[in-house]
Amino acid sequence: MARRPVPRSPWRRRLSIAIKILIALAVVAFGALLTAVYIARTQLPSFDELKSSPNGQMIRVHAADGTVLVSIGPSYGEWLPFDRIPRIMRDATIAVEDKRFYSHLGVDPIGVARSVKVRFDRGRWVQGGSTITQQLARNVFLNNQKKFGRKFREWILALAMERKFTKEQVLELYLNKVYYGGGAYGIDAASRKFFGHGANRLTLSEAAIIAGLVKAPSNYSPTADAQAAVDRAQVVLNVMAENGVISAAEAAEADPQAVKLAPEPKQNSVRYFTDWALPQLELLIDETEKPLEVWTTLDLNMQRAADAAVRANAPAGAQGALVSLDRDGAVRAMVGGKDYVSSIYNRATQAQRQPGSAFKLFVYLAALEAGMTPETTAVDEPITIDGWSPRNSSRRYSWQVTLRTAFAYSLNTVAARLGQQVGFTTVADMARRFGITTPINTQPSMVLGTSDVRLIDMTRAFAGVANKGVAVTPYGITKVTANNEVIYEHEVDRSRVLVAPYVAAQMTDLLQTAVNTGTGRAAQIGRPVAGKTGTTSSSKDGWFLGFSSGLTTGVWMGRDDARPIGGLQGGAAPSRAFAQFMTKAVAKRPIEQFETEVTLPEWQLEPDEESYFGEPDNSAFVDDDGAPLPSDSVPVAEVDYGRGVERPSSRAERPLGEDPDGDAPPAPPPPQRLDQDWIDRVTGRDPRPPAREPRGERRYQSPPVEDRPYQ
């Protein structure tokens, strides 16, 4: 009699169904995995294509003559085939990164399991369990986001790469493409950067240092933390010994501490220019992947001359800056400080300082545009405007003078009168028209340069005058190429006319007079030069800006903390630096005469300084104890500039040169000449110090200007 089968219990039946479902799902998943790997394998680039594709964007910056100034971004050394890679380098990498490299299929299940275990033990992901193949896939095709989706794609790519390439090819790609810190990709670039030689000469200790960098290049880079790099290398040596790659004796004999690192290349003043120019690429081009060749305007010979001029002439404890523009705005030289290594702060483009009398450029431009000429007469005498009473550095007044004389000797009272007559807002508008981008106050003292400006903006303004009144825009990049294809090329805009050509010519007339016989005589270079000095309160800032032979150069000197520097006048160190630089910069350029020949002013004499009494700018008269005197105690005579005639103060608003009554004026008083004692003192022929003022007389003083901290 046949036995009847024993029916299975329901739970066994359900378990059997679940197992079948799991097996089916596993088969489907495995099939999907195989399909994904196959598809990924077909889409992978060839080995040769992967060799030629760089990671990241490299930018090489060229000077005007083609010389490479600096390379920004990743650097690549020589590509080393597998058989040329030192065995010790291969062994060190495999030991510390993936000791089962030759046995897994691209993903190491043991490594993944260990990573998961550590995750549960520590409560966070510490180890990724990534193989060398996975790291290569991540570096070439993916990113470092810690997400499961990215990790799954990394597994697929790693399995696909192992199906397409041999182990030797995978290791060759890895060692030539992985990032080792300091901008170096590949072992040869890393070896050259850190040790100064190619990777084919690596010692055991050096190989251990490089192999240890992959885990955290920014932390273990020898240039960032040499001791951390040595400690990590010791870990690599210990792991190599544990895995039998080297003996314990070899590990003990190796001494990473004794490895000599290649010195970092010194950063020179060229970096001030590249730091200013390169950020402009974001506005000029859209390319973010292809290697770029950036061609700039910088002239290396001029740059060296500029660096030497600033270093040689800046007073002890002071900084200096220089910008030189060609007639089209091309920046030929830029120095932002005496030493880039100690301070990357670019004082040529970032610092905002008071320009002193150099700001009178805009005062006189406004006056010339209003109809005056260099021969227009003005009266140099005491003046008070809204309680502000400027005085000349000589403490004397010259009475009737031409604008040429007033500008050459930087007479402050005349500048104040001009500003009052044309309007302080008009002067501010003129400064903005010529490229001053910083805020400009319209207080009366603004005519003497109390608004902070940037050196590059002031240089641009003087270049506009040199360019016959046409706007000049500074630029540093001439063209950009990607894979030999021009993707950007600079075009000079000559369409913006700032002032009429005759106004620019008259301003040039005044500027060349200031150099030939006025405050800027130290800037003479044996050929026509036009320029202006500037000195601020208590000699905190010294300026000289001028042009010759198509080149416009601005020089600033002072302390970053804006503390006074004794003897720092624009006509001294800045003018000498200008002359030293320009002598070399224009040596090979043809001599260019200005449209107006220089006309000497009334006196062949200049004061030693132009910073009215060497005190801060917002001035007032005070008694001997420092208490301010009422403004009505300061006599002021309003003068008709055209005839040198005293007028009632109620008529101070009338235009310059206009006789409101039409009456024939009385004979003007004779000009007051400078006495010989004062001449001797300011020219240095008389060693005696200036006599102190009798007690009780008014003295010029002003509230201190707030010091500007280092920015």
mmCIF file of N, CA and C in Angstrom, residues 113-174:
data_model
loop_
_atom_site.group_PDB
_atom_site.id
_atom_site.type_symbol
_atom_site.label_atom_id
_atom_site.label_comp_id
_atom_site.label_asym_id
_atom_site.label_seq_id
_atom_site.Cartn_x
_atom_site.Cartn_y
_atom_site.Cartn_z
ATOM 1 N N ALA A 113 33.010 44.906 3.671
ATOM 2 C CA ALA A 113 32.515 44.385 4.952
ATOM 3 C C ALA A 113 33.238 45.051 6.120
ATOM 4 N N ARG A 114 34.529 45.226 5.994
ATOM 5 C CA ARG A 114 35.289 45.891 7.058
ATOM 6 C C ARG A 114 34.821 47.328 7.244
ATOM 7 N N SER A 115 34.531 47.991 6.151
ATOM 8 C CA SER A 115 34.050 49.369 6.241
ATOM 9 C C SER A 115 32.715 49.441 6.958
ATOM 10 N N VAL A 116 31.831 48.507 6.653
ATOM 11 C CA VAL A 116 30.516 48.495 7.313
ATOM 12 C C VAL A 116 30.677 48.226 8.801
ATOM 13 N N LYS A 117 31.554 47.276 9.165
ATOM 14 C CA LYS A 117 31.781 46.959 10.571
ATOM 15 C C LYS A 117 32.289 48.180 11.341
ATOM 16 N N VAL A 118 33.263 48.890 10.754
ATOM 17 C CA VAL A 118 33.789 50.100 11.400
ATOM 18 C C VAL A 118 32.692 51.145 11.540
ATOM 19 N N ARG A 119 31.794 51.192 10.534
ATOM 20 C CA ARG A 119 30.683 52.149 10.603
ATOM 21 C C ARG A 119 29.804 51.872 11.817
ATOM 22 N N PHE A 120 29.497 50.609 12.068
ATOM 23 C CA PHE A 120 28.665 50.279 13.224
ATOM 24 C C PHE A 120 29.422 50.455 14.533
ATOM 25 N N ASP A 121 30.721 50.178 14.537
ATOM 26 C CA ASP A 121 31.511 50.314 15.763
ATOM 27 C C ASP A 121 31.655 51.779 16.187
ATOM 28 N N ARG A 122 31.869 52.674 15.234
ATOM 29 C CA ARG A 122 32.161 54.073 15.549
ATOM 30 C C ARG A 122 30.982 55.009 15.329
ATOM 31 N N GLY A 123 29.940 54.525 14.703
ATOM 32 C CA GLY A 123 28.760 55.354 14.505
ATOM 33 C C GLY A 123 28.846 56.301 13.329
ATOM 34 N N ARG A 124 29.898 56.218 12.565
ATOM 35 C CA ARG A 124 30.030 57.070 11.381
ATOM 36 C C ARG A 124 30.961 56.387 10.399
ATOM 37 N N TRP A 125 30.890 56.830 9.135
ATOM 38 C CA TRP A 125 31.734 56.257 8.099
ATOM 39 C C TRP A 125 33.156 56.786 8.251
ATOM 40 N N VAL A 126 34.084 55.868 8.479
ATOM 41 C CA VAL A 126 35.491 56.228 8.628
ATOM 42 C C VAL A 126 36.304 55.671 7.467
ATOM 43 N N GLN A 127 36.020 54.425 7.120
ATOM 44 C CA GLN A 127 36.721 53.785 6.018
ATOM 45 C C GLN A 127 35.735 53.523 4.883
ATOM 46 N N GLY A 128 36.160 53.832 3.672
ATOM 47 C CA GLY A 128 35.285 53.628 2.531
ATOM 48 C C GLY A 128 35.420 52.261 1.892
ATOM 49 N N GLY A 129 36.504 51.574 2.165
ATOM 50 C CA GLY A 129 36.716 50.267 1.565
ATOM 51 C C GLY A 129 36.969 50.330 0.076
ATOM 52 N N SER A 130 37.377 51.483 -0.429
ATOM 53 C CA SER A 130 37.565 51.652 -1.877
ATOM 54 C C SER A 130 38.856 50.993 -2.328
ATOM 55 N N THR A 131 38.772 50.315 -3.451
ATOM 56 C CA THR A 131 39.959 49.736 -4.069
ATOM 57 C C THR A 131 40.665 50.799 -4.911
ATOM 58 N N ILE A 132 41.847 50.447 -5.392
ATOM 59 C CA ILE A 132 42.565 51.352 -6.290
ATOM 60 C C ILE A 132 41.730 51.625 -7.537
ATOM 61 N N THR A 133 41.060 50.601 -8.051
ATOM 62 C CA THR A 133 40.227 50.776 -9.243
ATOM 63 C C THR A 133 39.066 51.714 -8.949
ATOM 64 N N GLN A 134 38.442 51.576 -7.795
ATOM 65 C CA GLN A 134 37.353 52.479 -7.428
ATOM 66 C C GLN A 134 37.849 53.922 -7.304
ATOM 67 N N GLN A 135 38.999 54.091 -6.670
ATOM 68 C CA GLN A 135 39.546 55.449 -6.532
ATOM 69 C C GLN A 135 39.831 56.062 -7.900
ATOM 70 N N LEU A 136 40.337 55.243 -8.836
ATOM 71 C CA LEU A 136 40.605 55.741 -10.182
ATOM 72 C C LEU A 136 39.298 56.161 -10.851
ATOM 73 N N ALA A 137 38.263 55.330 -10.719
ATOM 74 C CA ALA A 137 36.963 55.658 -11.313
ATOM 75 C C ALA A 137 36.410 56.951 -10.720
ATOM 76 N N ARG A 138 36.547 57.090 -9.408
ATOM 77 C CA ARG A 138 36.041 58.298 -8.753
ATOM 78 C C ARG A 138 36.809 59.539 -9.206
ATOM 79 N N ASN A 139 38.122 59.440 -9.303
ATOM 80 C CA ASN A 139 38.935 60.594 -9.681
ATOM 81 C C ASN A 139 38.720 61.010 -11.133
ATOM 82 N N VAL A 140 38.486 60.029 -12.001
ATOM 83 C CA VAL A 140 38.381 60.329 -13.425
ATOM 84 C C VAL A 140 36.954 60.684 -13.822
ATOM 85 N N PHE A 141 35.964 59.967 -13.285
ATOM 86 C CA PHE A 141 34.597 60.106 -13.788
ATOM 87 C C PHE A 141 33.604 60.713 -12.797
ATOM 88 N N LEU A 142 33.878 60.645 -11.500
ATOM 89 C CA LEU A 142 32.868 61.025 -10.511
ATOM 90 C C LEU A 142 33.385 62.155 -9.630
ATOM 91 N N ASN A 143 32.811 62.292 -8.442
ATOM 92 C CA ASN A 143 33.245 63.288 -7.470
ATOM 93 C C ASN A 143 33.366 62.626 -6.112
ATOM 94 N N ASN A 144 33.602 63.408 -5.084
ATOM 95 C CA ASN A 144 33.833 62.856 -3.747
ATOM 96 C C ASN A 144 32.615 62.937 -2.835
ATOM 97 N N GLN A 145 31.427 63.105 -3.403
ATOM 98 C CA GLN A 145 30.230 63.154 -2.566
ATOM 99 C C GLN A 145 30.028 61.813 -1.859
ATOM 100 N N LYS A 146 29.724 61.875 -0.567
ATOM 101 C CA LYS A 146 29.500 60.657 0.208
ATOM 102 C C LYS A 146 28.028 60.275 0.164
ATOM 103 N N LYS A 147 27.608 59.723 -1.001
ATOM 104 C CA LYS A 147 26.230 59.299 -1.189
ATOM 105 C C LYS A 147 26.233 57.891 -1.773
ATOM 106 N N PHE A 148 25.191 57.113 -1.427
ATOM 107 C CA PHE A 148 25.149 55.728 -1.886
ATOM 108 C C PHE A 148 24.995 55.651 -3.404
ATOM 109 N N GLY A 149 24.283 56.619 -3.994
ATOM 110 C CA GLY A 149 24.143 56.616 -5.444
ATOM 111 C C GLY A 149 25.478 56.741 -6.132
ATOM 112 N N ARG A 150 26.316 57.660 -5.626
ATOM 113 C CA ARG A 150 27.652 57.819 -6.201
ATOM 114 C C ARG A 150 28.488 56.572 -5.961
ATOM 115 N N LYS A 151 28.345 55.952 -4.790
ATOM 116 C CA LYS A 151 29.117 54.749 -4.477
ATOM 117 C C LYS A 151 28.725 53.593 -5.390
ATOM 118 N N PHE A 152 27.442 53.474 -5.680
ATOM 119 C CA PHE A 152 26.992 52.399 -6.557
ATOM 120 C C PHE A 152 27.547 52.595 -7.972
ATOM 121 N N ARG A 153 27.509 53.839 -8.462
ATOM 122 C CA ARG A 153 28.074 54.102 -9.788
ATOM 123 C C ARG A 153 29.579 53.827 -9.801
ATOM 124 N N GLU A 154 30.223 54.119 -8.678
ATOM 125 C CA GLU A 154 31.661 53.851 -8.567
ATOM 126 C C GLU A 154 31.936 52.360 -8.686
ATOM 127 N N TRP A 155 31.101 51.512 -8.038
ATOM 128 C CA TRP A 155 31.263 50.055 -8.138
ATOM 129 C C TRP A 155 31.108 49.594 -9.586
ATOM 130 N N ILE A 156 30.052 50.100 -10.242
ATOM 131 C CA ILE A 156 29.801 49.701 -11.623
ATOM 132 C C ILE A 156 31.001 50.057 -12.506
ATOM 133 N N LEU A 157 31.495 51.273 -12.373
ATOM 134 C CA LEU A 157 32.622 51.708 -13.196
ATOM 135 C C LEU A 157 33.882 50.912 -12.885
ATOM 136 N N ALA A 158 34.106 50.614 -11.593
ATOM 137 C CA ALA A 158 35.299 49.848 -11.227
ATOM 138 C C ALA A 158 35.247 48.446 -11.824
ATOM 139 N N LEU A 159 34.086 47.800 -11.752
ATOM 140 C CA LEU A 159 33.947 46.470 -12.341
ATOM 141 C C LEU A 159 34.126 46.534 -13.856
ATOM 142 N N ALA A 160 33.576 47.588 -14.459
ATOM 143 C CA ALA A 160 33.704 47.724 -15.912
ATOM 144 C C ALA A 160 35.155 47.957 -16.316
ATOM 145 N N MET A 161 35.873 48.786 -15.560
ATOM 146 C CA MET A 161 37.271 49.055 -15.886
ATOM 147 C C MET A 161 38.119 47.797 -15.769
ATOM 148 N N GLU A 162 37.825 46.958 -14.765
ATOM 149 C CA GLU A 162 38.586 45.718 -14.605
ATOM 150 C C GLU A 162 38.299 44.751 -15.752
ATOM 151 N N ARG A 163 37.106 44.865 -16.368
ATOM 152 C CA ARG A 163 36.783 44.017 -17.516
ATOM 153 C C ARG A 163 37.470 44.518 -18.784
ATOM 154 N N LYS A 164 37.724 45.850 -18.849
ATOM 155 C CA LYS A 164 38.281 46.430 -20.075
ATOM 156 C C LYS A 164 39.795 46.539 -20.047
ATOM 157 N N PHE A 165 40.363 46.799 -18.843
ATOM 158 C CA PHE A 165 41.804 47.027 -18.741
ATOM 159 C C PHE A 165 42.445 45.954 -17.873
ATOM 160 N N THR A 166 43.739 45.747 -18.095
ATOM 161 C CA THR A 166 44.487 44.820 -17.251
ATOM 162 C C THR A 166 44.821 45.487 -15.918
ATOM 163 N N LYS A 167 45.235 44.693 -14.965
ATOM 164 C CA LYS A 167 45.648 45.241 -13.663
ATOM 165 C C LYS A 167 46.802 46.225 -13.834
ATOM 166 N N GLU A 168 47.723 45.900 -14.723
ATOM 167 C CA GLU A 168 48.861 46.783 -14.931
ATOM 168 C C GLU A 168 48.407 48.125 -15.514
ATOM 169 N N GLN A 169 47.455 48.092 -16.418
ATOM 170 C CA GLN A 169 46.949 49.338 -16.997
ATOM 171 C C GLN A 169 46.212 50.176 -15.951
ATOM 172 N N VAL A 170 45.424 49.504 -15.109
ATOM 173 C CA VAL A 170 44.712 50.225 -14.054
ATOM 174 C C VAL A 170 45.706 50.897 -13.115
ATOM 175 N N LEU A 171 46.750 50.193 -12.718
ATOM 176 C CA LEU A 171 47.736 50.760 -11.794
ATOM 177 C C LEU A 171 48.525 51.877 -12.474
ATOM 178 N N GLU A 172 48.812 51.702 -13.753
ATOM 179 C CA GLU A 172 49.519 52.763 -14.477
ATOM 180 C C GLU A 172 48.676 54.037 -14.533
ATOM 181 N N LEU A 173 47.383 53.902 -14.851
ATOM 182 C CA LEU A 173 46.500 55.059 -14.865
ATOM 183 C C LEU A 173 46.429 55.711 -13.493
ATOM 184 N N TYR A 174 46.305 54.902 -12.476
ATOM 185 C CA TYR A 174 46.172 55.419 -11.114
ATOM 186 C C TYR A 174 47.401 56.222 -10.705
#
